Coordinates of C-alpha atoms in Angstrom, one line a residue:
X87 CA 237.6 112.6 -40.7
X88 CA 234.1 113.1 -41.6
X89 CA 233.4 111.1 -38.2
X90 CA 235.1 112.9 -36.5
X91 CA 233.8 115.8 -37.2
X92 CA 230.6 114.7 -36.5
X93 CA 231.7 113.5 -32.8
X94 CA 233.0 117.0 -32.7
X95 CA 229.7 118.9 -33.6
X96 CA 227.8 116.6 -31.0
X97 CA 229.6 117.6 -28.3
X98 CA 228.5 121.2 -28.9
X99 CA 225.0 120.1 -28.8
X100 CA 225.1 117.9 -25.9
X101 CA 227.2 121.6 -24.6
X102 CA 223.8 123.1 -25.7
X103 CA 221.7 121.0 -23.8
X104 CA 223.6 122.1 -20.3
X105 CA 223.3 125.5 -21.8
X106 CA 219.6 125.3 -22.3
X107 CA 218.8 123.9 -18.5
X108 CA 220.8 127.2 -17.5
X109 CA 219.0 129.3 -20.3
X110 CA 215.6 128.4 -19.0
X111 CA 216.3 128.8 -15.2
X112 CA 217.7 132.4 -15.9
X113 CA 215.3 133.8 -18.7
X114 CA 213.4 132.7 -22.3
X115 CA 215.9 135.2 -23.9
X116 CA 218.8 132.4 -24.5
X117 CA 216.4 130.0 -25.8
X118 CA 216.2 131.6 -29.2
X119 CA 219.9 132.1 -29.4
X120 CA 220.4 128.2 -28.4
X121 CA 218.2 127.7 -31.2
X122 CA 219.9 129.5 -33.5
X123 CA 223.2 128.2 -32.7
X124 CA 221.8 124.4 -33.4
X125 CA 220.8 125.2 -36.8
X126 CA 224.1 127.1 -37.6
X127 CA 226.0 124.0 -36.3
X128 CA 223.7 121.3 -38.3
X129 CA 223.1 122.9 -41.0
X130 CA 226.3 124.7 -42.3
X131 CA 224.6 127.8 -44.2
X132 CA 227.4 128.6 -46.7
X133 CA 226.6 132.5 -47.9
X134 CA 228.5 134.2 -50.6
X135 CA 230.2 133.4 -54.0
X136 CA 233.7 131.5 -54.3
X137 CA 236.0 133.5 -55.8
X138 CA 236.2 132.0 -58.7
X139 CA 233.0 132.7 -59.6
X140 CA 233.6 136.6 -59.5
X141 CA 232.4 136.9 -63.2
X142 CA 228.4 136.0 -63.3
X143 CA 229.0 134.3 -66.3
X144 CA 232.0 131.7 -64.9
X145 CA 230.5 128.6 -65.3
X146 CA 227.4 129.1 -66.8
X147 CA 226.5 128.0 -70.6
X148 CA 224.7 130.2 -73.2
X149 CA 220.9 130.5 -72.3
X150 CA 222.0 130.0 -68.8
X151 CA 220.7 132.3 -65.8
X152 CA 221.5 132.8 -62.2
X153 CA 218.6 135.6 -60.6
X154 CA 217.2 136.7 -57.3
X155 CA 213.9 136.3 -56.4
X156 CA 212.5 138.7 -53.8
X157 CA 210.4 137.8 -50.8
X158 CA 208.6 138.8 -47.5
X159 CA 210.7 138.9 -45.1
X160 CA 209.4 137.9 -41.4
X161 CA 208.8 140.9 -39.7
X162 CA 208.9 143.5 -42.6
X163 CA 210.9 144.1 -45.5
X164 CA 212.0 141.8 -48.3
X165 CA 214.9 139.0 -48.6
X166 CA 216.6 137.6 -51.6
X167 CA 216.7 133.7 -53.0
X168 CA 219.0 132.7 -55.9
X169 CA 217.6 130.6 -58.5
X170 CA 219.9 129.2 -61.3
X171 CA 217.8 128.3 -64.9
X172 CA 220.0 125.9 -66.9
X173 CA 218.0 125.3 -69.9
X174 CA 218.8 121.6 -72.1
X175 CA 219.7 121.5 -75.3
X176 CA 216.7 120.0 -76.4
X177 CA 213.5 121.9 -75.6
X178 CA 211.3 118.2 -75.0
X179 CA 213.7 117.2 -72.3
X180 CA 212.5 116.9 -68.7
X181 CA 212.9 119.3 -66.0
X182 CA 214.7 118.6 -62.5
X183 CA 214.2 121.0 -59.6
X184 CA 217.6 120.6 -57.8
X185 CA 217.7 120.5 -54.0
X186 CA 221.5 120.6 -52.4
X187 CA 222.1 119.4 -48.7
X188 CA 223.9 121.0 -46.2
X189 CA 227.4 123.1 -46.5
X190 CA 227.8 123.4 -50.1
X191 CA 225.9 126.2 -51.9
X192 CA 224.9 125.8 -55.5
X193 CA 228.8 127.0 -56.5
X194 CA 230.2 123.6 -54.9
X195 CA 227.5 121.7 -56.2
X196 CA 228.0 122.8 -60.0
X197 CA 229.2 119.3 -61.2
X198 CA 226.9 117.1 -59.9
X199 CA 224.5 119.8 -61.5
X200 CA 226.2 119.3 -64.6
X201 CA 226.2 115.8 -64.1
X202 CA 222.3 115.9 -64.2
X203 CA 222.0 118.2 -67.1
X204 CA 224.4 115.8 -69.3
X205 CA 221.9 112.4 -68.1
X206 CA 219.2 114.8 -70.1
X207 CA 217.4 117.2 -67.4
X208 CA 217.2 121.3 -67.7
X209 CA 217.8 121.9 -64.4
X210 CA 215.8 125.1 -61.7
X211 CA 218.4 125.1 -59.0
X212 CA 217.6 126.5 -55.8
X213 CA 220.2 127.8 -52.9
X214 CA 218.2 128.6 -49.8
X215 CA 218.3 131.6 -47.9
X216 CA 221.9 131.0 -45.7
X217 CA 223.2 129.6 -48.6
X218 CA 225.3 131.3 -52.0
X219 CA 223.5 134.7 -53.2
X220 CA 220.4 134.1 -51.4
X221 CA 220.1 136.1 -48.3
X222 CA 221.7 135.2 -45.3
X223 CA 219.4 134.1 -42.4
X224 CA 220.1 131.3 -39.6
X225 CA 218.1 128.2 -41.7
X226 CA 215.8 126.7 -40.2
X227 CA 213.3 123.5 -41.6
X228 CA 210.6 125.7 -42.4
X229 CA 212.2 128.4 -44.4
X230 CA 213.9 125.9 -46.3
X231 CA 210.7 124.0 -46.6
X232 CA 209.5 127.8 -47.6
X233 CA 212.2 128.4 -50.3
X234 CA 211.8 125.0 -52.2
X235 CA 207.7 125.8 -52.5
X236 CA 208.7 129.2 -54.1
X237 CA 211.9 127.5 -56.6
X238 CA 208.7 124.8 -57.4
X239 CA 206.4 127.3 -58.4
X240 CA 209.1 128.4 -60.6
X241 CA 209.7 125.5 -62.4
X242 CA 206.1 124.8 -63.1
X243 CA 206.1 127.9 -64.9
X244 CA 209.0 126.6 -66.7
X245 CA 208.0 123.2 -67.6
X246 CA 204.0 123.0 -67.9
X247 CA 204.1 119.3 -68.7
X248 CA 203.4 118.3 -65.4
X249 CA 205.0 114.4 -66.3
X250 CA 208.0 116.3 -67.2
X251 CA 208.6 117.6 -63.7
X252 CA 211.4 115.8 -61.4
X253 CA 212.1 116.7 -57.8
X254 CA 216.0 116.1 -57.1
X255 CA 217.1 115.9 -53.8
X256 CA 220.6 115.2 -52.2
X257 CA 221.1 114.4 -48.9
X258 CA 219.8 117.3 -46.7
X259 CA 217.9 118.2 -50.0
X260 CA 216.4 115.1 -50.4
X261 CA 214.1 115.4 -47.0
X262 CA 213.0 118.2 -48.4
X263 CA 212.1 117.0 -51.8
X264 CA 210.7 113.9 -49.9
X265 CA 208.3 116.9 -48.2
X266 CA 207.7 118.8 -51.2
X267 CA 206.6 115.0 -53.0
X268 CA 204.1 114.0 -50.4
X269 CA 202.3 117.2 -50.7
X270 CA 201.6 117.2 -54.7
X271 CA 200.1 114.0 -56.7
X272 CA 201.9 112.1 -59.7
X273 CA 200.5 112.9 -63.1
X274 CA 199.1 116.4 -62.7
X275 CA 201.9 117.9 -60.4
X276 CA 205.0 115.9 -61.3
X277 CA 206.4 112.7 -62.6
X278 CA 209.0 111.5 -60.4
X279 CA 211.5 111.9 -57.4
X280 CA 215.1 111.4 -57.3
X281 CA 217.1 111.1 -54.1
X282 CA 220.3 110.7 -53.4
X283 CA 222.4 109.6 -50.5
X284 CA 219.2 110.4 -48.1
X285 CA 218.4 110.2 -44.7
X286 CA 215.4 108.9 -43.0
X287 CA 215.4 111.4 -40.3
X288 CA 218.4 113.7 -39.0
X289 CA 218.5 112.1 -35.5
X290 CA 218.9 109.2 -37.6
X291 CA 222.0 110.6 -38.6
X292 CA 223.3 111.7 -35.6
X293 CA 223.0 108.7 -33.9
X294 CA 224.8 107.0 -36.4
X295 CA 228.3 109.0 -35.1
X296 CA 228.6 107.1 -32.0
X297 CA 228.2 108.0 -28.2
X298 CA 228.2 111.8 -28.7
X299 CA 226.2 111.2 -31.6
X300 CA 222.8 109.2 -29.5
X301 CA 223.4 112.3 -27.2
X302 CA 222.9 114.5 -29.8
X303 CA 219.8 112.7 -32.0
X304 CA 217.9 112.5 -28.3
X305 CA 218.3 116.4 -27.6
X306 CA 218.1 117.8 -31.5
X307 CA 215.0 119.8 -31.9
X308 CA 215.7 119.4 -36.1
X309 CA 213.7 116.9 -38.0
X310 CA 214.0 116.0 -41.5
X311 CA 212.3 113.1 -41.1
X312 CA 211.6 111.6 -44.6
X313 CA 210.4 108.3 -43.3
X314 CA 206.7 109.2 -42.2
X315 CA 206.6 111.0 -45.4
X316 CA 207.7 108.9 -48.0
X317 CA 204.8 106.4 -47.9
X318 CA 202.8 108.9 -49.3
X319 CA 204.8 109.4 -52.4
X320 CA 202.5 108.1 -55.1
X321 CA 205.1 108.8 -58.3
X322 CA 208.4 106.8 -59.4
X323 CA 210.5 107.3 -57.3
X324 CA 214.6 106.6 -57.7
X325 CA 217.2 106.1 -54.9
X326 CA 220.8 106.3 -55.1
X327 CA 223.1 105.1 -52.4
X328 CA 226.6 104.4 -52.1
X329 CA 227.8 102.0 -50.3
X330 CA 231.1 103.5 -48.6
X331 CA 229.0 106.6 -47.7
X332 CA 230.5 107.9 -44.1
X333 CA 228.4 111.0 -43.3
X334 CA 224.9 108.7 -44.2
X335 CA 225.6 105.3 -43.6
X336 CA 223.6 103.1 -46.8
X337 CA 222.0 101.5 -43.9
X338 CA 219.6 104.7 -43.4
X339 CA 219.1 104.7 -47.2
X340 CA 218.0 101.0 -46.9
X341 CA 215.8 101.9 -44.2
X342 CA 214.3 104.8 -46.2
X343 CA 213.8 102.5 -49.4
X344 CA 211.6 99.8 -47.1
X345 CA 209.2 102.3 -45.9
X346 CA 209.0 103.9 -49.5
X347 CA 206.0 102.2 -52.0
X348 CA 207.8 99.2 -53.7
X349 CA 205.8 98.9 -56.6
X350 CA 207.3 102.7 -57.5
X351 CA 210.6 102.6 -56.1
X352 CA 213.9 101.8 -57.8
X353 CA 216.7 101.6 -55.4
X354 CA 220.3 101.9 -57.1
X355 CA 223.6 101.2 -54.6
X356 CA 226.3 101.4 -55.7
X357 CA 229.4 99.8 -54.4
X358 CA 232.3 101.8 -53.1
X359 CA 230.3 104.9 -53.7
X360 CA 230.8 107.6 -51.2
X361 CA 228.2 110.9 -50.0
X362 CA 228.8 113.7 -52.7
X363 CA 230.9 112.1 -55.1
X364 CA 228.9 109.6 -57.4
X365 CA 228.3 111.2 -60.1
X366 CA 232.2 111.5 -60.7
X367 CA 233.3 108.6 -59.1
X368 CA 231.1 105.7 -61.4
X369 CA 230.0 108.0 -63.8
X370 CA 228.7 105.5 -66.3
X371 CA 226.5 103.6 -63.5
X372 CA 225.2 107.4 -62.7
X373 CA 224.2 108.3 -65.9
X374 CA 222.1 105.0 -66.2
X375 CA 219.8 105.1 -63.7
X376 CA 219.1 108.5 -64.2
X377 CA 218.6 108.0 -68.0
X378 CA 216.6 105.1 -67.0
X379 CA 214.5 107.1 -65.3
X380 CA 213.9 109.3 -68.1
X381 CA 213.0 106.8 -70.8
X382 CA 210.5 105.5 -67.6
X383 CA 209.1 108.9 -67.5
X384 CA 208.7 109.4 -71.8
X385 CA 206.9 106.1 -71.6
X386 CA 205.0 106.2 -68.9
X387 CA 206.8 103.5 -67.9
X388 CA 206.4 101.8 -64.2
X389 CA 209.1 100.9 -62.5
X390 CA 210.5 97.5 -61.7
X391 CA 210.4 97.9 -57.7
X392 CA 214.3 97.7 -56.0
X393 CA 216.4 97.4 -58.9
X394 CA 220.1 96.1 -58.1
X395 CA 223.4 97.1 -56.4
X396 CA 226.0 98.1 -58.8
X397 CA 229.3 97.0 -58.7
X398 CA 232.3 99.1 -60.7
X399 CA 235.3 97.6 -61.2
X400 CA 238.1 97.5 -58.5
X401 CA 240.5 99.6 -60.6
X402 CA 237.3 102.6 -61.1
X403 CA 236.8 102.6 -57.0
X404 CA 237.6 105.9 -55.6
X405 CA 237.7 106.7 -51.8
X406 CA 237.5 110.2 -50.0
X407 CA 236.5 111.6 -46.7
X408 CA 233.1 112.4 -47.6
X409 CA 231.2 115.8 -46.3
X410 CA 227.7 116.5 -47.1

């Protein structure tokens, strides 16, 4: 399904490309709303609060807190961005900033955040503007990119041991934690990346979908691209992959982890893991690594470069149609 999906979406684009040769001859006005409509299609802004989540307090824990953050707007005026603050239990824990990918706002993505929080993280959860409680705008790279500098400058003033600072990403999220990583320095900025079920670069993606898909990665405009970034990544950095993944094939992961610094890099896979789901799907194998990861970071621990495939039982494997 989640293929063909994705064939779907590329026809629209290579749609948009006709479009754009028309755009151009007749005036620079559709050129912006092409634009737009690219960004709406690829990245899936999700605005507004399920239903369920009516009450501000559904799903949150004592000591908890969901709250806007105000900012310039382009062009006048101010926007909102939603930041979540989901303090640990125990004040020495580390701190995660939590990127989410595309579609799901931080509402759908409350059990992996809870997931994260139980391996032993407080967690500063961002949802960028087009996404949740945030303001809605067409996304684009650069005010996403803009977003997670202003949900990192809020963690820092959360967590001031700069060791104790982790940049989570997810798919989408985890280019842009990949970005945010290569612009700061391990040590006195942060102590470690997490990413999982990434991307080397969005065409990457696209091309993976088939026919449509090469159509689509050779006319996108959009980026990501976390593989002439990573190399410059000078902290511990852990990958998660599954291996049944269908919207980012492992093979993109794999290519991600070779161009990443070996001496820092653990790569996890995990066998008949799928795009959204591992951290209910082999929860046991999850909580490892990322515990792992923590005892790496209170010891100042390196780490052992790749690190293994894990393999779950037959009877624990799960399968869904995956969407980011």
């Amino acid at each position: 399904m989640a293929r063909i999906l994705a064939e779907t979406y590329f026809i629209w684009r290579a749609l948009g490309a006709w479009l754009l040769g028309l755009a151009l001859i007749s005036s620079l006005s559709g050129c912006a709303w092409l634009s737009d409509k690219e960004r709406e299609l690829a990245l899936r802004p999700s605005p507004g609060r399920p239903a369920a989540f009516a009450d501000d307090k559904h799903g949150l824990r004592a000591g908890d807190q969901r709250f806007l953050q105000a900012l310039s707007a382009e062009g006048g005026g101010t926007q909102q961005l939603a930041l979540w603050w989901l303090p640990h239990p125990d004040p020495a824990a580390p701190t995660l900033l939590y990127l989410h990918g595309t579609l799901r706002s931080l509402y759908g993505n409350l059990p992996k955040i809870e997931a994260l929080r139980e391996a032993g993280f407080a967690i500063l959860a961002v949802d960028y503007r087009g996404w949740g409680d945030s303001s809605f705008i067409i996304p684009s790279e650069a005010s996403i990119n803009a977003d997670v500098r202003t949900a990192w400058a809020e963690l820092v003033k959360r967590q001031p041991e700069a060791g104790k600072r982790v940049i989570f990403g997810h798919s989408m999220g985890g280019a842009v934690a990949v970005t945010l990583a290569s612009s700061l320095h391990h040590g006195s900025d942060y102590g470690a990346l997490v990413l999982e079920s990434t991307f080397t670069r969005l065409p990457d993606v696209a091309a993976e979908a088939g026919t449509l898909g090469k159509i689509g990665a050779a006319i996108t405009s959009l980026e990501f691209d976390s593989l002439a970034k990573i190399g410059r990544v000078d902290a511990p950095i852990l990958m998660l992959h599954g291996s049944a993944d269908k919207t980012v094939p492992v093979v993109l992961g794999r290519r991600l982890r070779d161009a990443a610094p070996l001496s820092s890099t653990c790569w996890t896979e995990i066998e008949g893991g799928s795009h959204s789901r591992l951290h209910s799907e082999f929860p046991a194998q999850y909580q490892q690594a990322l515990q792992a990861l923590i005892a790496g970071i209170q010891t100042a621990a390196p780490w052992p470069g790749e690190c293994r495939t894990v393999s779950a039982p037959p009877s624990t494997k799960h399968h869904h149609v995956d969407h980011q």
